[in-house]
mmCIF file of C-alpha atoms and ligand atoms in Angstrom:
data_model
loop_
_atom_site.group_PDB
_atom_site.id
_atom_site.type_symbol
_atom_site.label_atom_id
_atom_site.label_comp_id
_atom_site.label_asym_id
_atom_site.label_seq_id
_atom_site.Cartn_x
_atom_site.Cartn_y
_atom_site.Cartn_z
ATOM 1 C CA MET A 1 3.625 4.898 -2.072
ATOM 2 C CA GLY A 2 4.160 4.172 1.602
ATOM 3 C CA LYS A 3 7.695 3.839 2.793
ATOM 4 C CA TYR A 4 9.248 0.631 3.625
ATOM 5 C CA ILE A 5 10.134 0.193 7.246
ATOM 6 C CA ASP A 6 12.841 -2.128 8.325
ATOM 7 C CA PHE A 7 12.052 -2.804 11.926
ATOM 8 C CA ALA A 8 15.279 -4.618 12.627
ATOM 9 C CA TYR A 9 17.312 -1.708 11.336
ATOM 10 C CA ILE A 10 15.288 0.770 13.392
ATOM 11 C CA LYS A 11 15.566 -1.219 16.582
ATOM 12 C CA THR A 12 19.303 -1.843 16.098
ATOM 13 C CA ASN A 13 19.958 1.895 15.456
ATOM 14 C CA ALA A 14 17.634 3.647 17.684
ATOM 15 C CA ASN A 15 18.757 5.641 20.467
ATOM 16 C CA PHE A 16 17.126 4.866 24.050
ATOM 17 C CA PRO A 17 18.599 8.051 25.696
ATOM 18 C CA ALA A 18 17.080 10.242 22.891
ATOM 19 C CA VAL A 19 13.769 8.413 23.400
ATOM 20 C CA LEU A 20 13.862 9.117 27.232
ATOM 21 C CA GLY A 21 14.800 12.745 26.555
ATOM 22 C CA HIS A 22 12.062 13.075 23.876
ATOM 23 C CA TYR A 23 9.471 12.149 26.607
ATOM 24 C CA ASN A 24 11.148 14.254 29.284
ATOM 25 C CA ILE A 25 11.938 11.233 31.414
ATOM 26 C CA GLU A 26 14.692 11.928 33.856
ATOM 27 C CA THR A 27 17.047 9.103 34.660
ATOM 28 C CA GLN A 28 19.360 8.086 37.411
ATOM 29 C CA GLY A 29 22.611 6.290 37.099
ATOM 30 C CA ASP A 30 25.409 6.131 34.582
ATOM 31 C CA GLY A 31 26.404 3.644 31.892
ATOM 32 C CA ASP A 32 24.056 1.326 30.035
ATOM 33 C CA GLU A 33 21.877 0.579 33.004
ATOM 34 C CA VAL A 34 19.650 3.597 34.152
ATOM 35 C CA ARG A 35 16.520 3.873 36.257
ATOM 36 C CA CYS A 36 13.676 6.195 36.133
ATOM 37 C CA ASN A 37 10.146 6.661 37.275
ATOM 38 C CA CYS A 38 7.928 4.322 35.283
ATOM 39 C CA PRO A 39 5.652 6.280 32.819
ATOM 40 C CA PHE A 40 3.190 3.437 32.439
ATOM 41 C CA HIS A 41 1.944 3.546 36.045
ATOM 42 C CA ASP A 42 1.825 6.056 38.823
ATOM 43 C CA ASP A 43 5.314 5.721 39.960
ATOM 44 C CA GLU A 44 6.955 7.538 43.002
ATOM 45 C CA THR A 45 10.038 5.470 43.045
ATOM 46 C CA PRO A 46 12.318 4.844 40.120
ATOM 47 C CA SER A 47 10.642 1.415 39.171
ATOM 48 C CA LEU A 48 11.738 1.248 35.556
ATOM 49 C CA SER A 49 15.163 0.001 34.500
ATOM 50 C CA VAL A 50 16.419 0.701 31.170
ATOM 51 C CA ASN A 51 19.349 -1.003 29.540
ATOM 52 C CA THR A 52 20.264 1.568 26.797
ATOM 53 C CA ASP A 53 22.686 -0.739 25.081
ATOM 54 C CA LYS A 54 20.419 -3.701 24.918
ATOM 55 C CA LYS A 55 17.613 -1.243 24.220
ATOM 56 C CA VAL A 56 15.082 -2.993 26.645
ATOM 57 C CA PHE A 57 13.160 -1.815 29.585
ATOM 58 C CA THR A 58 11.520 -3.497 32.652
ATOM 59 C CA CYS A 59 9.174 -2.031 35.198
ATOM 60 C CA HIS A 60 9.895 -3.802 38.545
ATOM 61 C CA ALA A 61 6.543 -2.812 40.218
ATOM 62 C CA ASP A 62 4.266 -5.805 40.774
ATOM 63 C CA SER A 63 1.308 -3.789 39.935
ATOM 64 C CA CYS A 64 2.739 -2.742 36.420
ATOM 65 C CA GLY A 65 5.422 -5.081 35.055
ATOM 66 C CA GLU A 66 5.559 -3.492 31.683
ATOM 67 C CA LYS A 67 8.572 -4.539 29.735
ATOM 68 C CA GLY A 68 9.798 -4.883 26.183
ATOM 69 C CA ASN A 69 12.122 -3.429 23.780
ATOM 70 C CA ILE A 70 12.763 0.216 22.533
ATOM 71 C CA LEU A 71 9.924 -0.111 19.976
ATOM 72 C CA ASP A 72 7.464 -1.469 22.493
ATOM 73 C CA PHE A 73 8.446 1.447 24.652
ATOM 74 C CA VAL A 74 7.517 4.097 21.964
ATOM 75 C CA ASN A 75 4.453 2.192 21.017
ATOM 76 C CA LEU A 76 3.229 2.463 24.711
ATOM 77 C CA MET A 77 4.097 5.931 25.064
ATOM 78 C CA GLU A 78 2.212 6.930 21.892
ATOM 79 C CA GLY A 79 -0.925 5.032 23.336
ATOM 80 C CA GLU A 80 -0.348 1.892 21.450
ATOM 81 C CA CYS A 81 -0.442 3.494 18.132
ATOM 82 C CA GLY A 82 0.696 0.368 16.353
ATOM 83 C CA LEU A 83 4.112 -0.906 15.534
ATOM 84 C CA ARG A 84 4.394 0.614 12.089
ATOM 85 C CA GLU A 85 3.611 4.095 13.333
ATOM 86 C CA ALA A 86 5.744 3.531 16.542
ATOM 87 C CA ALA A 87 8.697 2.506 14.395
ATOM 88 C CA GLU A 88 8.398 5.761 12.218
ATOM 89 C CA CYS A 89 8.125 7.709 15.386
ATOM 90 C CA LEU A 90 11.192 5.993 16.976
ATOM 91 C CA ALA A 91 13.167 6.539 13.662
ATOM 92 C CA GLU A 92 12.281 10.309 13.886
ATOM 93 C CA ILE A 93 13.241 10.557 17.588
ATOM 94 C CA SER A 94 16.496 8.831 16.918
ATOM 95 C CA GLN A 95 17.220 10.847 13.789
ATOM 96 C CA ILE A 96 17.691 7.824 11.599
ATOM 97 C CA PRO A 97 16.039 6.693 8.415
ATOM 98 C CA CYS A 98 13.261 4.001 8.320
ATOM 99 C CA ALA A 99 15.539 1.539 6.639
ATOM 100 C CA LYS A 100 19.215 1.260 5.747
ATOM 101 C CA PRO A 101 20.053 4.135 3.301
ATOM 102 C CA LYS A 102 20.887 2.996 -0.260
ATOM 103 C CA PRO A 103 24.387 3.711 -1.176
ATOM 104 C CA ALA A 104 24.933 6.161 -3.895
ATOM 105 C CA GLY A 105 24.256 5.039 -7.349
ATOM 106 C CA ASN A 106 21.438 2.636 -8.348
ATOM 107 C CA ASN A 107 23.139 -0.687 -7.547
ATOM 108 C CA ARG A 108 23.795 -1.304 -3.929
ATOM 109 C CA ARG A 109 26.286 -4.121 -4.978
ATOM 110 C CA GLN A 110 28.427 -1.713 -6.904
ATOM 111 C CA GLY A 111 31.905 -1.897 -5.408
ATOM 112 C CA LYS A 112 30.900 -4.171 -2.805
ATOM 113 C CA SER A 113 31.300 -7.410 -4.859
ATOM 114 C CA GLY A 114 33.447 -7.373 -7.894
ATOM 115 C CA LYS A 115 32.415 -10.925 -8.593
ATOM 116 C CA LYS A 116 28.842 -10.190 -8.714
ATOM 117 C CA ALA A 117 29.304 -7.030 -10.684
ATOM 118 C CA ASN A 118 31.334 -9.002 -13.297
ATOM 119 C CA ARG A 119 28.636 -11.567 -13.555
ATOM 120 C CA LYS A 120 26.311 -8.915 -14.762
ATOM 121 C CA ASN A 121 28.436 -8.293 -17.847
ATOM 122 C CA GLY A 122 26.916 -9.677 -20.950
ATOM 123 C CA SER A 123 23.594 -10.168 -19.289
ATOM 124 C CA ALA A 124 20.427 -8.025 -19.696
ATOM 125 C CA TYR A 125 21.606 -5.918 -16.915
ATOM 126 C CA SER A 126 24.119 -3.000 -17.065
ATOM 127 C CA GLN A 127 26.290 -2.290 -14.194
ATOM 128 C CA THR A 128 23.910 0.110 -12.654
ATOM 129 C CA GLY A 129 21.291 -2.565 -12.408
ATOM 130 C CA GLN A 130 19.142 -0.872 -15.117
ATOM 131 C CA LYS A 131 18.101 -2.841 -18.123
ATOM 132 C CA LYS A 132 19.863 -1.659 -21.247
ATOM 133 C CA GLY A 133 17.802 0.656 -23.442
ATOM 134 C CA PHE A 134 14.998 0.391 -20.910
ATOM 135 C CA LYS A 135 13.855 3.899 -20.020
ATOM 136 C CA GLN A 136 14.063 5.362 -23.484
ATOM 137 C CA GLY A 137 10.899 4.185 -25.106
ATOM 138 C CA LYS A 138 8.686 5.664 -22.451
ATOM 139 C CA LYS A 139 8.968 9.363 -22.960
ATOM 140 C CA SER A 140 7.963 9.308 -26.574
ATOM 141 C CA VAL A 141 4.388 8.284 -25.857
ATOM 142 C CA ASN A 142 1.791 10.988 -26.670
ATOM 143 C CA PRO A 143 -1.477 11.290 -24.822
ATOM 144 C CA GLU A 144 -3.504 10.432 -27.901
ATOM 145 C CA ALA A 145 -1.612 7.171 -28.510
ATOM 146 C CA GLU A 146 -1.958 6.516 -24.763
ATOM 147 C CA ALA A 147 -5.682 6.909 -24.878
ATOM 148 C CA ALA A 148 -5.872 4.685 -27.889
ATOM 149 C CA VAL A 149 -3.887 1.857 -26.310
ATOM 150 C CA LYS A 150 -5.964 2.003 -23.087
ATOM 151 C CA ALA A 151 -9.104 1.929 -25.106
ATOM 152 C CA ALA A 152 -7.925 -0.975 -27.263
ATOM 153 C CA PHE A 153 -7.090 -2.792 -23.876
ATOM 154 C CA GLU A 154 -10.321 -2.197 -22.404
ATOM 155 C CA ASP A 155 -12.057 -3.514 -25.548
ATOM 156 C CA GLY A 156 -10.249 -6.746 -25.003
ATOM 157 C CA GLU A 157 -7.214 -6.307 -27.293
ATOM 158 C CA PRO A 158 -4.121 -8.176 -26.108
ATOM 159 C CA LEU A 159 -1.982 -5.784 -23.942
ATOM 160 C CA PHE A 160 1.249 -6.171 -25.993
ATOM 161 C CA ASP A 161 1.492 -6.562 -29.735
ATOM 162 C CA ASP A 162 3.607 -9.625 -30.446
ATOM 163 C CA ASP A 163 4.137 -8.897 -34.182
ATOM 164 C CA ASP A 164 7.860 -8.887 -33.688
ATOM 165 C CA ASP A 165 9.497 -12.039 -33.442
ATOM 166 C CA GLU A 166 12.678 -10.548 -32.136
ATOM 167 C CA PRO A 167 13.485 -11.910 -28.692
ATOM 168 C CA ASP A 168 12.883 -8.932 -26.473
ATOM 169 C CA ASP A 169 14.727 -8.694 -23.205
ATOM 170 C CA SER A 170 12.979 -5.694 -21.727
ATOM 171 C CA LEU A 171 9.620 -5.508 -20.236
ATOM 172 C CA LYS A 172 7.637 -2.690 -21.720
ATOM 173 C CA PRO A 173 6.283 -0.191 -19.425
ATOM 174 C CA LEU A 174 2.607 0.358 -19.751
ATOM 175 C CA SER A 175 1.672 3.690 -21.396
ATOM 176 C CA PHE A 176 -1.704 3.820 -19.528
ATOM 177 C CA GLN A 177 -3.242 3.218 -16.288
ATOM 178 C CA LEU A 178 -6.478 1.354 -15.644
ATOM 179 C CA THR A 179 -9.184 3.167 -13.814
ATOM 180 C CA LEU A 180 -9.817 1.175 -10.585
ATOM 181 C CA ASP A 181 -12.308 1.520 -7.815
ATOM 182 C CA PRO A 182 -10.493 1.045 -4.543
ATOM 183 C CA ASN A 183 -13.696 1.078 -2.584
ATOM 184 C CA HIS A 184 -15.173 -2.017 -4.191
ATOM 185 C CA GLN A 185 -16.407 -4.549 -1.666
ATOM 186 C CA TYR A 186 -13.959 -7.258 -2.813
ATOM 187 C CA GLY A 187 -11.154 -5.314 -1.055
ATOM 188 C CA LYS A 188 -13.059 -5.731 2.257
ATOM 189 C CA GLN A 189 -14.000 -9.294 1.593
ATOM 190 C CA ARG A 190 -10.194 -9.953 0.961
ATOM 191 C CA LYS A 191 -9.527 -8.088 4.392
ATOM 192 C CA LEU A 192 -7.247 -5.713 2.536
ATOM 193 C CA SER A 193 -6.559 -2.554 4.708
ATOM 194 C CA ALA A 194 -7.202 0.833 3.368
ATOM 195 C CA SER A 195 -3.569 1.454 3.633
ATOM 196 C CA ALA A 196 -2.613 -1.585 1.694
ATOM 197 C CA ILE A 197 -5.100 -0.759 -1.033
ATOM 198 C CA GLY A 198 -3.714 2.762 -1.296
ATOM 199 C CA ARG A 199 -0.086 1.706 -1.123
ATOM 200 C CA PHE A 200 -0.393 -0.939 -3.804
ATOM 201 C CA GLU A 201 -2.866 1.223 -5.798
ATOM 202 C CA MET A 202 -5.323 -1.684 -6.040
ATOM 203 C CA GLY A 203 -8.908 -1.635 -7.176
ATOM 204 C CA TYR A 204 -11.785 -3.140 -9.118
ATOM 205 C CA CYS A 205 -11.942 -2.832 -12.888
ATOM 206 C CA THR A 206 -15.246 -2.705 -14.720
ATOM 207 C CA ARG A 207 -14.040 -2.812 -18.371
ATOM 208 C CA GLY A 208 -12.274 -4.777 -20.929
ATOM 209 C CA LEU A 209 -9.966 -7.709 -20.296
ATOM 210 C CA MET A 210 -9.864 -7.195 -16.510
ATOM 211 C CA SER A 211 -13.627 -6.388 -15.933
ATOM 212 C CA HIS A 212 -15.012 -8.026 -12.708
ATOM 213 C CA ARG A 213 -11.532 -8.299 -11.537
ATOM 214 C CA TRP A 214 -9.663 -6.798 -8.549
ATOM 215 C CA CYS A 215 -6.509 -5.503 -10.173
ATOM 216 C CA VAL A 216 -3.089 -5.050 -8.644
ATOM 217 C CA PRO A 217 -0.559 -3.169 -10.603
ATOM 218 C CA ILE A 218 2.780 -4.832 -11.238
ATOM 219 C CA HIS A 219 6.001 -2.869 -11.516
ATOM 220 C CA ASP A 220 9.441 -3.740 -12.443
ATOM 221 C CA GLN A 221 12.411 -3.349 -10.200
ATOM 222 C CA HIS A 222 12.753 0.275 -11.273
ATOM 223 C CA GLY A 223 9.077 1.139 -10.346
ATOM 224 C CA ASP A 224 7.761 1.235 -13.905
ATOM 225 C CA LEU A 225 4.262 -0.105 -14.262
ATOM 226 C CA VAL A 226 4.526 -3.163 -16.507
ATOM 227 C CA ALA A 227 1.274 -4.916 -16.176
ATOM 228 C CA TYR A 228 -1.747 -5.564 -13.922
ATOM 229 C CA VAL A 229 -2.856 -8.932 -12.391
ATOM 230 C CA GLY A 230 -6.503 -9.322 -12.002
ATOM 231 C CA ARG A 231 -8.208 -11.654 -9.479
ATOM 232 C CA PHE A 232 -11.805 -12.532 -10.286
ATOM 233 C CA ALA A 233 -13.661 -10.523 -7.657
ATOM 234 C CA ALA A 234 -16.141 -13.105 -6.267
ATOM 235 C CA ASP A 235 -15.932 -16.532 -4.684
ATOM 236 C CA PRO A 236 -16.501 -19.248 -5.664
ATOM 237 C CA VAL A 237 -14.802 -18.376 -9.053
ATOM 238 C CA PRO A 238 -17.087 -19.679 -11.819
ATOM 239 C CA ALA A 239 -15.598 -22.644 -13.622
ATOM 240 C CA ALA A 240 -15.287 -20.819 -16.888
ATOM 241 C CA LYS A 241 -13.301 -17.999 -15.450
ATOM 242 C CA ALA A 242 -9.506 -17.934 -14.550
ATOM 243 C CA LYS A 243 -8.992 -17.163 -10.909
ATOM 244 C CA TYR A 244 -6.071 -14.777 -11.836
ATOM 245 C CA LYS A 245 -5.471 -13.173 -15.180
ATOM 246 C CA LEU A 246 -2.335 -11.707 -16.480
ATOM 247 C CA PRO A 247 -1.929 -10.271 -20.020
ATOM 248 C CA LYS A 248 -1.344 -12.879 -22.503
ATOM 249 C CA ASN A 249 2.229 -11.724 -23.442
ATOM 250 C CA PHE A 250 3.295 -10.576 -20.113
ATOM 251 C CA LYS A 251 6.624 -12.009 -19.179
ATOM 252 C CA LYS A 252 6.029 -12.788 -15.600
ATOM 253 C CA ASN A 253 9.313 -14.526 -15.076
ATOM 254 C CA ARG A 254 11.138 -11.305 -15.748
ATOM 255 C CA VAL A 255 9.557 -9.706 -12.727
ATOM 256 C CA LEU A 256 9.554 -9.993 -8.979
ATOM 257 C CA PHE A 257 6.459 -8.428 -7.575
ATOM 258 C CA ASN A 258 7.255 -5.789 -5.001
ATOM 259 C CA LEU A 259 10.979 -5.768 -5.726
ATOM 260 C CA ASN A 260 10.701 -2.040 -6.669
ATOM 261 C CA ARG A 261 9.543 -1.256 -3.058
ATOM 262 C CA ILE A 262 12.360 -3.015 -1.184
ATOM 263 C CA ALA A 263 15.367 -3.125 -3.596
ATOM 264 C CA GLY A 264 18.434 -1.684 -1.777
ATOM 265 C CA TYR A 265 16.589 -1.407 1.532
ATOM 266 C CA ALA A 266 16.893 -5.010 2.782
ATOM 267 C CA ASP A 267 19.548 -7.709 2.792
ATOM 268 C CA ASP A 268 17.178 -10.560 3.286
ATOM 269 C CA VAL A 269 13.918 -11.144 1.470
ATOM 270 C CA VAL A 270 10.974 -13.651 1.859
ATOM 271 C CA VAL A 271 9.858 -15.153 -1.355
ATOM 272 C CA VAL A 272 6.227 -16.046 -1.755
ATOM 273 C CA GLU A 273 4.024 -17.315 -4.665
ATOM 274 C CA GLY A 274 1.278 -14.787 -4.961
ATOM 275 C CA VAL A 275 0.660 -10.999 -5.027
ATOM 276 C CA PHE A 276 -1.771 -11.108 -2.003
ATOM 277 C CA ASP A 277 0.886 -13.052 0.049
ATOM 278 C CA ALA A 278 3.454 -10.297 -0.677
ATOM 279 C CA ILE A 279 0.963 -7.495 -0.001
ATOM 280 C CA ARG A 280 0.149 -8.995 3.529
ATOM 281 C CA LEU A 281 3.781 -9.525 4.586
ATOM 282 C CA HIS A 282 4.834 -6.100 3.135
ATOM 283 C CA GLU A 283 2.311 -4.378 5.311
ATOM 284 C CA LEU A 284 3.760 -6.225 8.390
ATOM 285 C CA GLY A 285 7.151 -4.719 7.427
ATOM 286 C CA ILE A 286 8.611 -7.926 6.063
ATOM 287 C CA PRO A 287 10.642 -7.470 2.968
ATOM 288 C CA VAL A 288 8.994 -9.777 0.401
ATOM 289 C CA VAL A 289 8.755 -10.417 -3.340
ATOM 290 C CA ALA A 290 6.306 -12.771 -5.055
ATOM 291 C CA LEU A 291 7.202 -15.041 -7.980
ATOM 292 C CA PHE A 292 3.613 -15.394 -9.518
ATOM 293 C CA GLY A 293 3.777 -19.156 -8.796
ATOM 294 C CA SER A 294 6.019 -21.657 -7.199
ATOM 295 C CA SER A 295 8.788 -21.856 -9.878
ATOM 296 C CA VAL A 296 11.620 -19.303 -10.437
ATOM 297 C CA SER A 297 13.259 -18.242 -13.746
ATOM 298 C CA ASP A 298 16.920 -17.542 -14.399
ATOM 299 C CA GLU A 299 16.001 -13.814 -14.583
ATOM 300 C CA GLN A 300 14.301 -13.921 -11.248
ATOM 301 C CA ILE A 301 17.273 -15.772 -9.575
ATOM 302 C CA GLU A 302 19.530 -12.953 -11.139
ATOM 303 C CA MET A 303 17.570 -10.361 -9.424
ATOM 304 C CA LEU A 304 17.468 -12.022 -6.144
ATOM 305 C CA THR A 305 21.149 -12.481 -6.119
ATOM 306 C CA GLN A 306 21.705 -8.943 -7.138
ATOM 307 C CA TYR A 307 19.624 -7.434 -4.468
ATOM 308 C CA PHE A 308 19.853 -9.792 -1.494
ATOM 309 C CA ASP A 309 22.207 -11.765 0.507
ATOM 310 C CA CYS A 310 19.609 -14.340 1.830
ATOM 311 C CA VAL A 311 16.303 -15.710 0.534
ATOM 312 C CA HIS A 312 13.617 -17.201 2.879
ATOM 313 C CA VAL A 313 11.335 -19.354 0.788
ATOM 314 C CA MET A 314 7.732 -19.271 2.062
ATOM 315 C CA LEU A 315 5.406 -21.183 -0.423
ATOM 316 C CA ASP A 316 1.875 -22.166 0.353
ATOM 317 C CA GLY A 317 1.501 -24.816 2.968
ATOM 318 C CA GLY A 318 1.415 -28.298 1.343
ATOM 319 C CA ALA A 319 3.563 -27.457 -1.630
ATOM 320 C CA ASN A 320 6.318 -29.572 -0.541
ATOM 321 C CA LYS A 321 7.537 -30.878 -3.862
ATOM 322 C CA ALA A 322 7.523 -27.391 -5.292
ATOM 323 C CA ARG A 323 9.266 -26.052 -2.360
ATOM 324 C CA ARG A 324 12.168 -28.450 -2.446
ATOM 325 C CA LYS A 325 12.559 -27.889 -6.174
ATOM 326 C CA LEU A 326 12.728 -24.146 -5.720
ATOM 327 C CA VAL A 327 15.057 -24.268 -2.739
ATOM 328 C CA ASP A 328 17.411 -26.520 -4.623
ATOM 329 C CA ARG A 329 17.489 -24.127 -7.543
ATOM 330 C CA LEU A 330 17.973 -21.059 -5.425
ATOM 331 C CA ALA A 331 20.575 -22.749 -3.226
ATOM 332 C CA GLN A 332 22.911 -22.849 -6.257
ATOM 333 C CA ALA A 333 22.916 -19.029 -6.477
ATOM 334 C CA VAL A 334 22.249 -17.582 -3.056
ATOM 335 C CA ALA A 335 21.954 -18.506 0.678
ATOM 336 C CA VAL A 336 18.524 -19.910 1.100
ATOM 337 C CA ARG A 337 16.243 -20.827 4.131
ATOM 338 C CA SER A 338 12.945 -22.622 4.071
ATOM 339 C CA VAL A 339 9.844 -21.590 6.088
ATOM 340 C CA VAL A 340 7.307 -24.352 5.952
ATOM 341 C CA LEU A 341 3.788 -23.363 6.543
ATOM 342 C CA PRO A 342 1.071 -25.673 7.826
ATOM 343 C CA ASP A 343 -0.919 -27.565 5.215
ATOM 344 C CA GLY A 344 -3.785 -25.321 3.921
ATOM 345 C CA ASP A 345 -2.200 -22.169 5.002
ATOM 346 C CA ASP A 346 -0.576 -19.550 2.801
ATOM 347 C CA PRO A 347 1.413 -16.256 3.703
ATOM 348 C CA GLU A 348 -1.789 -14.331 3.297
ATOM 349 C CA SER A 349 -3.854 -16.399 5.846
ATOM 350 C CA VAL A 350 -1.285 -17.688 8.246
ATOM 351 C CA ASP A 351 -1.419 -16.524 11.861
ATOM 352 C CA GLU A 352 0.659 -13.492 12.640
ATOM 353 C CA GLU A 353 1.931 -15.484 15.706
ATOM 354 C CA PHE A 354 3.394 -18.028 13.273
ATOM 355 C CA LEU A 355 5.205 -15.241 11.177
ATOM 356 C CA ARG A 356 6.558 -13.720 14.459
ATOM 357 C CA GLU A 357 7.928 -17.076 15.449
ATOM 358 C CA LYS A 358 9.436 -18.019 12.043
ATOM 359 C CA LEU A 359 10.689 -14.691 11.052
ATOM 360 C CA PRO A 360 11.631 -13.022 14.180
ATOM 361 C CA GLU A 361 14.169 -10.848 12.535
ATOM 362 C CA PHE A 362 11.560 -8.994 10.578
ATOM 363 C CA VAL A 363 8.231 -9.058 12.488
ATOM 364 C CA ALA A 364 8.393 -6.739 15.575
HETATM 365 ZN ZN1 LIG B 1 5.430 0.455 35.665
#
């Protein structure tokens, strides 16, 4: 799994003198304002001014005029390697992590807010943020049973047996993994990058319930695989086929897609409807989770309040009624902000420029 990169955290905590030293750039002047020969044009005089406190630079030569922030600086120095790579490079030079480190223990809220911790008592969550009795079942699975379950699933059996009527608070981790083809043309059709396909371990499934579908694994907040969602891998989707398929008994309202990748690493989160929306924003370095739709359950709200201080709602453009309903519900539990997309757009398709403008704190 690729690591989560918190651009805002890196830019705030990066060290400009360390960056200049790393590239052997000599500076003149003391304090926060220094000058140096511009590395982006053939410079005889010190044309580049750097404010090491604000972490910005400007070249004063008319022929050049490069300027930007510390991340832009590293990106340019690395031959425009791209902002993700530049951010990782910048973090390394500055000797900082790529995102705010998790405090010790599993629950970042522990100790920070007694109120929040107390609210967890009597709920499905223990103080550590782990579901009670959650991890135990997994280890007992033997390879034969695993193969049998996988075969049954591929033969079209329901994914979970629902023969017990006991209310079950936990999501059962899957005991098998589907064999998926990451190179199937649907990935390219959907404009999914190779890195996104690898990071999210997506691919095309040829057998069973999910056959002819592009499948995305779904994990719970601890990173345990709990289901797959399958998108029919051709457009237009035939009338007889569901566009998206989830296992019949999968409790989607107990999961926030992508939470496992960002839990504890971000204070703010963007909430979107679909997994492909989330995948796109995650690849841009935006902390994001998907609801599997436009409504939110109490369990999902609980997770949002447990892990985040502020929620930015970004539903598909045009879903005004659903958005207002969702914002009203969330606002009772957590700070919430609404990002309205143009009609007909969704977070997967909307211009990067739009995201940059509406989510300046996340998109570098
Ligand atoms: Zn210059």
